[in-house]
mmCIF file of C-alpha atoms in Angstrom:
data_model
loop_
_atom_site.group_PDB
_atom_site.id
_atom_site.type_symbol
_atom_site.label_atom_id
_atom_site.label_comp_id
_atom_site.label_asym_id
_atom_site.label_seq_id
_atom_site.Cartn_x
_atom_site.Cartn_y
_atom_site.Cartn_z
ATOM 1 C CA MET A 1 140.385 98.488 117.540
ATOM 2 C CA GLY A 2 141.004 102.168 118.160
ATOM 3 C CA ILE A 3 141.797 102.755 114.482
ATOM 4 C CA ILE A 4 138.684 100.887 113.321
ATOM 5 C CA GLY A 5 136.595 102.767 115.855
ATOM 6 C CA ASN A 6 137.885 106.128 114.651
ATOM 7 C CA ILE A 7 137.204 105.183 111.021
ATOM 8 C CA PHE A 8 133.592 104.390 111.802
ATOM 9 C CA LEU A 9 133.384 107.476 113.980
ATOM 10 C CA GLY A 10 134.516 109.503 110.973
ATOM 11 C CA ILE A 11 131.838 107.897 108.792
ATOM 12 C CA ALA A 12 129.235 108.681 111.449
ATOM 13 C CA GLY A 13 130.502 112.267 111.577
ATOM 14 C CA LEU A 14 130.169 112.592 107.810
ATOM 15 C CA ILE A 15 126.607 111.301 107.990
ATOM 16 C CA TYR A 16 125.812 113.811 110.710
ATOM 17 C CA PHE A 17 127.271 116.614 108.573
ATOM 18 C CA LEU A 18 125.074 115.577 105.635
ATOM 19 C CA LEU A 19 122.005 115.369 107.873
ATOM 20 C CA ALA A 20 122.699 118.741 109.471
ATOM 21 C CA SER A 21 123.118 120.275 106.011
ATOM 22 C CA SER A 22 119.719 118.930 104.981
ATOM 23 C CA TYR A 23 118.098 120.534 108.044
ATOM 24 C CA THR A 24 118.785 123.987 106.620
ATOM 25 C CA LYS A 25 116.751 123.245 103.478
ATOM 26 C CA PRO A 26 112.950 123.235 103.125
ATOM 27 C CA THR A 27 111.439 119.816 103.805
ATOM 28 C CA PRO A 28 109.218 118.465 100.986
ATOM 29 C CA ARG A 29 105.708 117.732 102.210
ATOM 30 C CA SER A 30 104.166 115.690 99.429
ATOM 31 C CA GLY A 31 104.822 113.577 96.366
ATOM 32 C CA ASP A 32 107.856 111.520 95.494
ATOM 33 C CA ALA A 33 110.200 114.137 96.952
ATOM 34 C CA ALA A 34 108.658 113.738 100.403
ATOM 35 C CA MET A 35 108.894 109.953 100.169
ATOM 36 C CA SER A 36 112.528 110.112 99.044
ATOM 37 C CA HIS A 37 113.372 112.556 101.831
ATOM 38 C CA ALA A 38 111.813 110.319 104.489
ATOM 39 C CA MET A 39 113.550 107.229 103.123
ATOM 40 C CA GLY A 40 116.867 109.078 103.042
ATOM 41 C CA LEU A 41 116.532 110.125 106.675
ATOM 42 C CA PHE A 42 115.678 106.560 107.654
ATOM 43 C CA LEU A 43 118.681 105.100 105.834
ATOM 44 C CA PHE A 44 121.036 107.735 107.263
ATOM 45 C CA ALA A 45 119.738 107.016 110.757
ATOM 46 C CA ILE A 46 120.337 103.275 110.267
ATOM 47 C CA VAL A 47 123.885 103.763 108.966
ATOM 48 C CA PHE A 48 124.689 106.264 111.734
ATOM 49 C CA SER A 49 123.412 103.802 114.346
ATOM 50 C CA VAL A 50 125.474 100.925 112.926
ATOM 51 C CA CYS A 51 128.608 103.078 112.909
ATOM 52 C CA MET A 52 128.056 104.114 116.519
ATOM 53 C CA MET A 53 127.566 100.473 117.519
ATOM 54 C CA VAL A 54 130.966 99.659 116.037
ATOM 55 C CA VAL A 55 132.461 102.650 117.843
ATOM 56 C CA THR A 56 130.916 101.488 121.125
ATOM 57 C CA PHE A 57 132.292 97.982 120.620
ATOM 58 C CA ALA A 58 135.753 99.449 119.997
ATOM 59 C CA ILE A 59 135.530 101.532 123.187
ATOM 60 C CA ALA A 60 134.451 98.472 125.183
ATOM 61 C CA TRP A 61 137.304 96.445 123.647
ATOM 62 C CA LYS A 62 139.772 99.058 124.871
ATOM 63 C CA GLY A 63 138.254 98.877 128.373
ATOM 64 C CA ASN A 64 137.201 102.517 128.367
ATOM 65 C CA PHE A 65 133.771 101.870 129.876
ATOM 66 C CA ASP A 66 135.251 100.853 133.220
ATOM 67 C CA TRP A 67 133.795 103.987 134.802
ATOM 68 C CA VAL A 68 130.250 102.739 134.140
ATOM 69 C CA SER A 69 130.342 99.868 136.664
ATOM 70 C CA GLU A 70 132.853 97.624 138.396
ATOM 71 C CA SER A 71 130.894 94.526 137.387
ATOM 72 C CA ARG A 72 131.625 93.536 133.794
ATOM 73 C CA SER A 73 128.236 91.888 133.171
ATOM 74 C CA GLN A 74 126.359 94.821 134.685
ATOM 75 C CA ARG A 75 128.550 97.251 132.764
ATOM 76 C CA ASN A 76 127.792 95.523 129.461
ATOM 77 C CA LYS A 77 124.051 95.588 130.141
ATOM 78 C CA ILE A 78 124.085 99.272 131.023
ATOM 79 C CA VAL A 79 126.130 100.169 127.946
ATOM 80 C CA ILE A 80 123.992 98.079 125.572
ATOM 81 C CA PHE A 81 120.629 99.299 126.836
ATOM 82 C CA GLY A 82 121.848 102.868 127.158
ATOM 83 C CA LEU A 83 123.308 102.874 123.649
ATOM 84 C CA LEU A 84 120.171 101.349 122.079
ATOM 85 C CA ALA A 85 117.963 103.872 123.876
ATOM 86 C CA MET A 86 120.156 106.803 122.793
ATOM 87 C CA LEU A 87 120.346 105.602 119.183
ATOM 88 C CA ALA A 88 116.602 104.970 119.037
ATOM 89 C CA THR A 89 115.827 108.417 120.460
ATOM 90 C CA THR A 90 118.327 110.034 118.080
ATOM 91 C CA ALA A 91 116.804 108.199 115.120
ATOM 92 C CA PHE A 92 113.255 109.238 116.060
ATOM 93 C CA CYS A 93 114.350 112.850 116.477
ATOM 94 C CA THR A 94 116.108 112.759 113.116
ATOM 95 C CA ILE A 95 113.199 111.216 111.217
ATOM 96 C CA LEU A 96 110.435 113.238 112.923
ATOM 97 C CA ARG A 97 112.282 116.544 113.195
ATOM 98 C CA SER A 98 110.245 118.386 110.572
ATOM 99 C CA GLU A 99 106.889 116.746 111.250
ATOM 100 C CA PRO A 100 104.047 118.827 112.730
ATOM 101 C CA ALA A 101 103.918 118.495 116.515
ATOM 102 C CA SER A 102 100.359 117.145 116.321
ATOM 103 C CA GLN A 103 101.607 114.156 114.325
ATOM 104 C CA MET A 104 104.416 113.235 116.713
ATOM 105 C CA PRO A 105 104.189 110.951 119.749
ATOM 106 C CA PHE A 106 103.886 113.062 122.886
ATOM 107 C CA SER A 107 107.017 111.446 124.361
ATOM 108 C CA ILE A 108 109.237 113.008 121.724
ATOM 109 C CA ARG A 109 107.153 115.976 120.606
ATOM 110 C CA TYR A 110 109.157 118.633 122.450
ATOM 111 C CA LEU A 111 112.507 116.997 121.843
ATOM 112 C CA ALA A 112 112.652 116.208 118.138
ATOM 113 C CA GLY A 113 113.133 119.739 116.844
ATOM 114 C CA HIS A 114 116.397 120.415 118.674
ATOM 115 C CA GLY A 115 117.370 116.853 119.574
ATOM 116 C CA ALA A 116 118.203 116.060 115.959
ATOM 117 C CA TRP A 117 120.997 118.625 116.224
ATOM 118 C CA TRP A 118 122.696 117.927 119.568
ATOM 119 C CA MET A 119 122.035 114.212 120.161
ATOM 120 C CA PRO A 120 124.206 112.867 117.313
ATOM 121 C CA LEU A 121 126.822 115.515 118.115
ATOM 122 C CA LEU A 122 126.956 114.405 121.766
ATOM 123 C CA LEU A 123 127.398 110.762 120.708
ATOM 124 C CA LEU A 124 130.180 111.723 118.304
ATOM 125 C CA ALA A 125 131.983 113.825 120.919
ATOM 126 C CA ALA A 126 131.714 111.112 123.569
ATOM 127 C CA GLY A 127 132.916 108.489 121.107
ATOM 128 C CA PHE A 128 135.900 110.632 120.135
ATOM 129 C CA VAL A 129 136.928 111.142 123.750
ATOM 130 C CA LEU A 130 136.496 107.519 124.825
ATOM 131 C CA LEU A 131 138.216 106.100 121.754
ATOM 132 C CA ASN A 132 141.377 108.124 122.216
ATOM 133 C CA ASP A 133 143.147 107.372 125.474
ATOM 134 C CA SER A 134 145.280 110.509 125.555
ATOM 135 C CA ILE A 135 142.227 112.783 125.240
ATOM 136 C CA LYS A 136 140.250 110.706 127.749
ATOM 137 C CA ALA A 137 143.100 110.883 130.273
ATOM 138 C CA SER A 138 143.332 114.673 129.994
ATOM 139 C CA LEU A 139 139.678 115.223 130.949
ATOM 140 C CA PRO A 140 137.856 114.762 134.246
ATOM 141 C CA VAL A 141 135.513 111.737 134.208
ATOM 142 C CA GLY A 142 132.499 113.948 134.791
ATOM 143 C CA VAL A 143 133.035 115.748 131.459
ATOM 144 C CA TYR A 144 131.795 112.732 129.518
ATOM 145 C CA LYS A 145 130.155 110.697 132.291
ATOM 146 C CA ILE A 146 127.475 113.197 133.356
ATOM 147 C CA PRO A 147 126.280 114.162 129.812
ATOM 148 C CA LEU A 148 126.111 110.498 128.781
ATOM 149 C CA GLN A 149 124.229 109.524 131.944
ATOM 150 C CA LEU A 150 121.718 112.333 131.448
ATOM 151 C CA PHE A 151 121.327 111.505 127.756
ATOM 152 C CA ALA A 152 120.901 107.774 128.470
ATOM 153 C CA GLY A 153 118.359 108.443 131.225
ATOM 154 C CA LEU A 154 116.390 110.826 129.020
ATOM 155 C CA SER A 155 116.479 108.343 126.156
ATOM 156 C CA LEU A 156 115.213 105.498 128.347
ATOM 157 C CA LEU A 157 112.308 107.684 129.469
ATOM 158 C CA VAL A 158 111.530 108.606 125.866
ATOM 159 C CA CYS A 159 111.636 104.974 124.721
ATOM 160 C CA ALA A 160 109.443 103.888 127.642
ATOM 161 C CA GLY A 161 106.977 106.651 126.782
ATOM 162 C CA LEU A 162 106.959 105.634 123.120
ATOM 163 C CA LEU A 163 106.242 102.003 124.068
ATOM 164 C CA ILE A 164 103.397 103.061 126.370
ATOM 165 C CA GLU A 165 101.930 105.284 123.658
ATOM 166 C CA TRP A 166 102.294 102.489 121.107
ATOM 167 C CA PHE A 167 100.464 99.985 123.317
ATOM 168 C CA GLY A 168 97.799 102.586 124.025
ATOM 169 C CA SER A 169 97.419 103.279 120.315
ATOM 170 C CA MET A 170 97.103 99.554 119.619
ATOM 171 C CA GLN A 171 94.340 99.254 122.210
ATOM 172 C CA LYS A 172 92.495 102.235 120.761
ATOM 173 C CA ASP A 173 92.787 100.768 117.269
ATOM 174 C CA GLU A 174 91.484 97.437 118.542
ATOM 175 C CA HIS A 175 88.551 99.137 120.258
ATOM 176 C CA ARG A 176 87.772 101.057 117.081
ATOM 177 C CA ARG A 177 88.009 97.849 115.050
ATOM 178 C CA ILE A 178 85.644 96.033 117.399
ATOM 179 C CA ALA A 179 83.230 98.970 117.422
ATOM 180 C CA THR A 180 83.301 99.070 113.617
ATOM 181 C CA MET A 181 82.671 95.323 113.401
ATOM 182 C CA GLN A 182 79.777 95.576 115.827
ATOM 183 C CA ALA A 183 78.303 98.495 113.920
ATOM 184 C CA ASP A 184 78.674 96.582 110.649
ATOM 185 C CA GLU A 185 77.057 93.486 112.136
ATOM 186 C CA ALA A 186 74.162 95.543 113.447
ATOM 187 C CA ARG A 187 73.763 97.208 110.058
ATOM 188 C CA TYR A 188 73.866 93.893 108.197
ATOM 189 C CA HIS A 189 71.426 92.372 110.676
ATOM 190 C CA GLN A 190 68.952 95.178 110.143
ATOM 191 C CA GLN A 191 69.477 95.017 106.390
ATOM 192 C CA HIS A 192 68.664 91.304 106.434
ATOM 193 C CA LEU A 193 65.461 91.976 108.365
ATOM 194 C CA ASP A 194 64.553 94.760 105.930
ATOM 195 C CA ASP A 195 65.192 92.505 102.925
ATOM 196 C CA ILE A 196 62.968 89.822 104.420
ATOM 197 C CA GLU A 197 60.266 92.368 105.162
ATOM 198 C CA LYS A 198 60.354 93.691 101.592
ATOM 199 C CA ALA A 199 60.349 90.236 99.968
ATOM 200 C CA ASP A 200 57.132 89.246 98.200
ATOM 201 C CA ALA A 201 56.677 85.563 98.959
ATOM 202 C CA MET A 202 53.803 85.346 96.504
ATOM 203 C CA ASN A 203 55.738 86.626 93.508
ATOM 204 C CA GLY A 204 59.174 85.018 93.415
ATOM 205 C CA GLY A 205 60.481 86.595 96.605
ATOM 206 C CA ILE A 206 61.095 83.260 98.302
ATOM 207 C CA LEU A 207 64.312 82.624 96.375
ATOM 208 C CA GLY A 208 65.957 85.813 97.617
ATOM 209 C CA ILE A 209 65.454 85.042 101.310
ATOM 210 C CA LEU A 210 66.260 81.314 101.405
ATOM 211 C CA VAL A 211 69.831 82.238 102.339
ATOM 212 C CA PHE A 212 68.560 83.755 105.593
ATOM 213 C CA THR A 213 67.120 80.442 106.775
ATOM 214 C CA GLY A 214 70.567 78.838 107.216
ATOM 215 C CA LYS A 215 71.561 77.631 110.681
ATOM 216 C CA TYR A 216 74.344 80.219 111.021
ATOM 217 C CA HIS A 217 72.098 83.273 110.741
ATOM 218 C CA GLU A 218 70.718 85.019 113.807
ATOM 219 C CA GLU A 219 67.614 83.325 115.148
ATOM 220 C CA ASP A 220 65.308 86.304 114.624
ATOM 221 C CA VAL A 221 66.490 86.608 111.013
ATOM 222 C CA ARG A 222 65.924 82.869 110.457
ATOM 223 C CA GLN A 223 62.472 82.895 111.982
ATOM 224 C CA ASN A 224 61.374 85.977 110.053
ATOM 225 C CA ALA A 225 62.603 84.427 106.809
ATOM 226 C CA ILE A 226 60.860 81.111 107.534
ATOM 227 C CA LEU A 227 57.602 82.863 108.394
ATOM 228 C CA LYS A 228 57.776 84.945 105.232
ATOM 229 C CA ILE A 229 58.444 81.842 103.093
ATOM 230 C CA LYS A 230 55.604 79.917 104.699
ATOM 231 C CA SER A 231 53.236 82.847 104.216
ATOM 232 C CA ASN A 232 52.914 81.523 100.656
ATOM 233 C CA PRO A 233 50.429 78.622 100.813
ATOM 234 C CA ASN A 234 52.359 76.890 98.020
ATOM 235 C CA TRP A 235 55.811 77.386 99.516
ATOM 236 C CA GLN A 236 56.649 73.695 99.432
ATOM 237 C CA GLN A 237 55.829 73.442 95.747
ATOM 238 C CA VAL A 238 57.960 76.529 95.073
ATOM 239 C CA LEU A 239 60.920 74.849 96.785
ATOM 240 C CA VAL A 240 60.351 71.628 94.860
ATOM 241 C CA GLU A 241 60.469 73.553 91.588
ATOM 242 C CA LEU A 242 63.652 75.365 92.626
ATOM 243 C CA LEU A 243 65.342 72.043 93.436
ATOM 244 C CA ASP A 244 65.016 71.054 89.807
ATOM 245 C CA GLY A 245 67.234 73.849 88.530
ATOM 246 C CA TYR A 246 70.198 76.138 88.977
ATOM 247 C CA TYR A 247 69.095 77.390 92.413
ATOM 248 C CA ALA A 248 69.000 73.986 94.082
ATOM 249 C CA GLY A 249 71.805 75.073 96.415
ATOM 250 C CA GLU A 250 69.644 77.803 97.959
ATOM 251 C CA VAL A 251 66.943 75.230 98.713
ATOM 252 C CA PHE A 252 69.505 72.960 100.388
ATOM 253 C CA THR A 253 70.266 75.861 102.742
ATOM 254 C CA PHE A 254 66.637 75.802 103.835
ATOM 255 C CA LEU A 255 66.249 72.026 103.955
ATOM 256 C CA GLU A 256 69.399 71.512 106.016
ATOM 257 C CA ALA A 257 68.184 73.821 108.787
ATOM 258 C CA CYS A 258 64.390 73.710 108.544
ATOM 259 C CA ASP A 259 61.637 71.101 108.508
ATOM 260 C CA VAL A 260 58.978 70.714 105.835
ATOM 261 C CA ASP A 261 55.362 69.674 106.236
ATOM 262 C CA ASP A 262 55.432 66.893 103.647
ATOM 263 C CA LYS A 263 58.765 65.067 103.445
ATOM 264 C CA THR A 264 57.542 62.662 100.782
ATOM 265 C CA LEU A 265 56.947 65.620 98.471
ATOM 266 C CA PHE A 266 60.679 66.395 98.570
ATOM 267 C CA ALA A 267 62.167 62.907 98.368
ATOM 268 C CA GLU A 268 62.664 62.741 94.589
ATOM 269 C CA PRO A 269 63.246 66.499 94.072
ATOM 270 C CA VAL A 270 66.138 66.317 96.574
ATOM 271 C CA ARG A 271 67.790 63.636 94.420
ATOM 272 C CA LYS A 272 67.379 65.858 91.352
ATOM 273 C CA GLY A 273 68.784 68.776 93.335
ATOM 274 C CA VAL A 274 71.921 66.762 94.086
ATOM 275 C CA LEU A 275 72.406 66.145 90.360
ATOM 276 C CA HIS A 276 72.010 69.856 89.652
ATOM 277 C CA MET A 277 74.640 70.570 92.298
ATOM 278 C CA ALA A 278 76.920 68.042 90.576
ATOM 279 C CA ALA A 279 76.531 70.102 87.401
ATOM 280 C CA LYS A 280 77.473 73.254 89.348
ATOM 281 C CA PHE A 281 80.496 71.477 90.818
ATOM 282 C CA ARG A 282 81.541 70.479 87.302
ATOM 283 C CA ASP A 283 81.228 74.048 86.098
ATOM 284 C CA SER A 284 83.396 75.254 88.997
ATOM 285 C CA MET A 285 86.021 72.591 88.296
ATOM 286 C CA GLU A 286 86.215 73.600 84.650
ATOM 287 C CA ARG A 287 85.995 77.378 85.022
ATOM 288 C CA THR A 288 87.710 78.201 88.324
ATOM 289 C CA HIS A 289 91.374 78.948 87.747
ATOM 290 C CA THR A 290 92.302 78.919 91.433
ATOM 291 C CA LEU A 291 90.637 76.208 93.482
ATOM 292 C CA HIS A 292 90.933 76.228 97.266
ATOM 293 C CA SER A 293 90.887 73.201 99.522
ATOM 294 C CA ASP A 294 87.568 74.287 101.037
ATOM 295 C CA GLU A 295 86.002 75.184 97.682
ATOM 296 C CA PHE A 296 83.079 72.735 97.991
ATOM 297 C CA ASP A 297 82.899 72.259 101.771
ATOM 298 C CA TYR A 298 79.826 74.400 102.416
ATOM 299 C CA ASP A 299 77.740 72.935 99.589
ATOM 300 C CA THR A 300 78.795 69.363 100.395
ATOM 301 C CA ARG A 301 77.799 69.732 104.034
ATOM 302 C CA ARG A 302 74.376 71.127 103.122
ATOM 303 C CA ILE A 303 73.747 68.412 100.554
ATOM 304 C CA LEU A 304 74.715 65.494 102.782
ATOM 305 C CA ALA A 305 72.815 66.864 105.783
ATOM 306 C CA THR A 306 69.707 67.278 103.629
ATOM 307 C CA VAL A 307 69.992 63.846 102.036
ATOM 308 C CA ASP A 308 70.311 62.252 105.486
ATOM 309 C CA LYS A 309 67.084 63.935 106.558
ATOM 310 C CA PHE A 310 65.176 62.400 103.634
ATOM 311 C CA GLN A 311 66.513 58.850 103.849
ATOM 312 C CA GLY A 312 63.999 56.008 104.085
ATOM 313 C CA LEU A 313 61.418 57.534 101.772
ATOM 314 C CA GLY A 314 61.982 55.121 98.896
ATOM 315 C CA VAL A 315 64.662 57.114 97.063
ATOM 316 C CA ASP A 316 68.261 55.917 96.725
ATOM 317 C CA TYR A 317 70.500 58.967 96.940
ATOM 318 C CA ALA A 318 73.803 57.076 96.651
ATOM 319 C CA PRO A 319 74.019 57.252 92.808
ATOM 320 C CA ALA A 320 73.480 61.013 92.894
ATOM 321 C CA ILE A 321 76.137 61.418 95.593
ATOM 322 C CA GLN A 322 78.479 59.222 93.532
ATOM 323 C CA ALA A 323 77.895 61.510 90.541
ATOM 324 C CA LEU A 324 78.724 64.489 92.754
ATOM 325 C CA ARG A 325 81.869 62.762 93.979
ATOM 326 C CA ALA A 326 82.954 61.749 90.460
ATOM 327 C CA VAL A 327 82.982 65.384 89.364
ATOM 328 C CA LEU A 328 85.760 66.120 91.866
ATOM 329 C CA ASP A 329 87.991 63.602 90.066
ATOM 330 C CA LEU A 330 87.912 65.573 86.820
ATOM 331 C CA PRO A 331 91.376 66.472 85.465
ATOM 332 C CA ARG A 332 92.613 69.821 86.758
ATOM 333 C CA THR A 333 95.864 71.737 86.802
ATOM 334 C CA GLN A 334 95.514 72.736 90.469
ATOM 335 C CA LYS A 335 97.264 70.361 92.863
ATOM 336 C CA VAL A 336 95.232 71.441 95.863
ATOM 337 C CA LYS A 337 93.626 68.708 97.949
ATOM 338 C CA ILE A 338 89.857 69.226 98.028
ATOM 339 C CA ASN A 339 88.439 68.652 101.506
ATOM 340 C CA ALA A 340 85.045 67.556 100.184
ATOM 341 C CA ILE A 341 86.513 64.403 98.601
ATOM 342 C CA PRO A 342 87.162 62.455 101.844
ATOM 343 C CA THR A 343 83.850 63.741 103.247
ATOM 344 C CA LEU A 344 81.924 62.293 100.311
ATOM 345 C CA ASP A 345 84.009 59.109 100.343
ATOM 346 C CA GLU A 346 83.211 58.576 104.011
ATOM 347 C CA TRP A 347 79.481 59.061 103.391
ATOM 348 C CA LEU A 348 79.522 56.532 100.521
ATOM 349 C CA LYS A 349 81.650 54.078 102.519
ATOM 350 C CA LYS A 350 79.161 54.017 105.367
ATOM 351 C CA ARG A 351 76.482 52.991 102.890
ATOM 352 C CA GLY A 352 78.629 50.360 101.237
ATOM 353 C CA GLU A 353 78.892 52.249 97.989
ATOM 354 C CA LYS A 354 82.653 52.832 97.860
#
């Protein structure tokens, strides 16, 4: 194992020589050169770390870590954690060496500039001594023990600091994300209220604010939209006309969540609206290249909830629902299972239609 360890130690030494040579050259700050430089440092740090792990394993195999602890299990833990901490700190120093101090974590800010020089060198020197029994025997234990203990302790502190800073950064990012979401929600909420306020219910403005009457909008937005719609004395007739056309879906948003004054006025138009939605479903089936399983969930829920509200008024909605359901059986290349199919089947089954 000593020969293998020395081979990998030599490879690690060569990598350090190449890295040290690059430190004397100007560091590119932008463009492809900067990206290549950063990637090169990262790869060199990885290879150096792997080589030093092999060297450490070879030293442990030879029993040359006996000075760490009398307990084998405790010794292995100390060596593993100490090595990982030292390699991680060395890698961070190597990669961040030329970065501006303001862009470095505080835990390593005052170490990276010079640490990239002496940290790998200390690991190489310690590995060389511990791998070769004759050299190890000729030196007092403190020559390699004290520097390694100090380096390992410093590295553990650095790694702990980096973890603390990372968790702190994550919390700050989460707080910023939440604050941004809240600000966006407040802005959208106010925009919805402004859109409702600007809408002219007497001249076609009802269509644009029907979406705000849905049950999932804020209550003040819903109520403002409903009041604006009902400010038109003929609002029910406007909705009836919209049901018999392309915008039937917007009316279903209103009818699912809101009551009307004259339910009988809507009984037949609702049936026609379902047929118009079937035509829209057909268009989606034919034109949408990527269907999702929940593609028709929202519209199906609104339609069925509305139809249920207008049952018992002398109109049979089952044929229209069957037409809607039949559209979902059209040939399609997508193999996705559409959630709306079992929902519609269950509705028809309860009414003895399927």
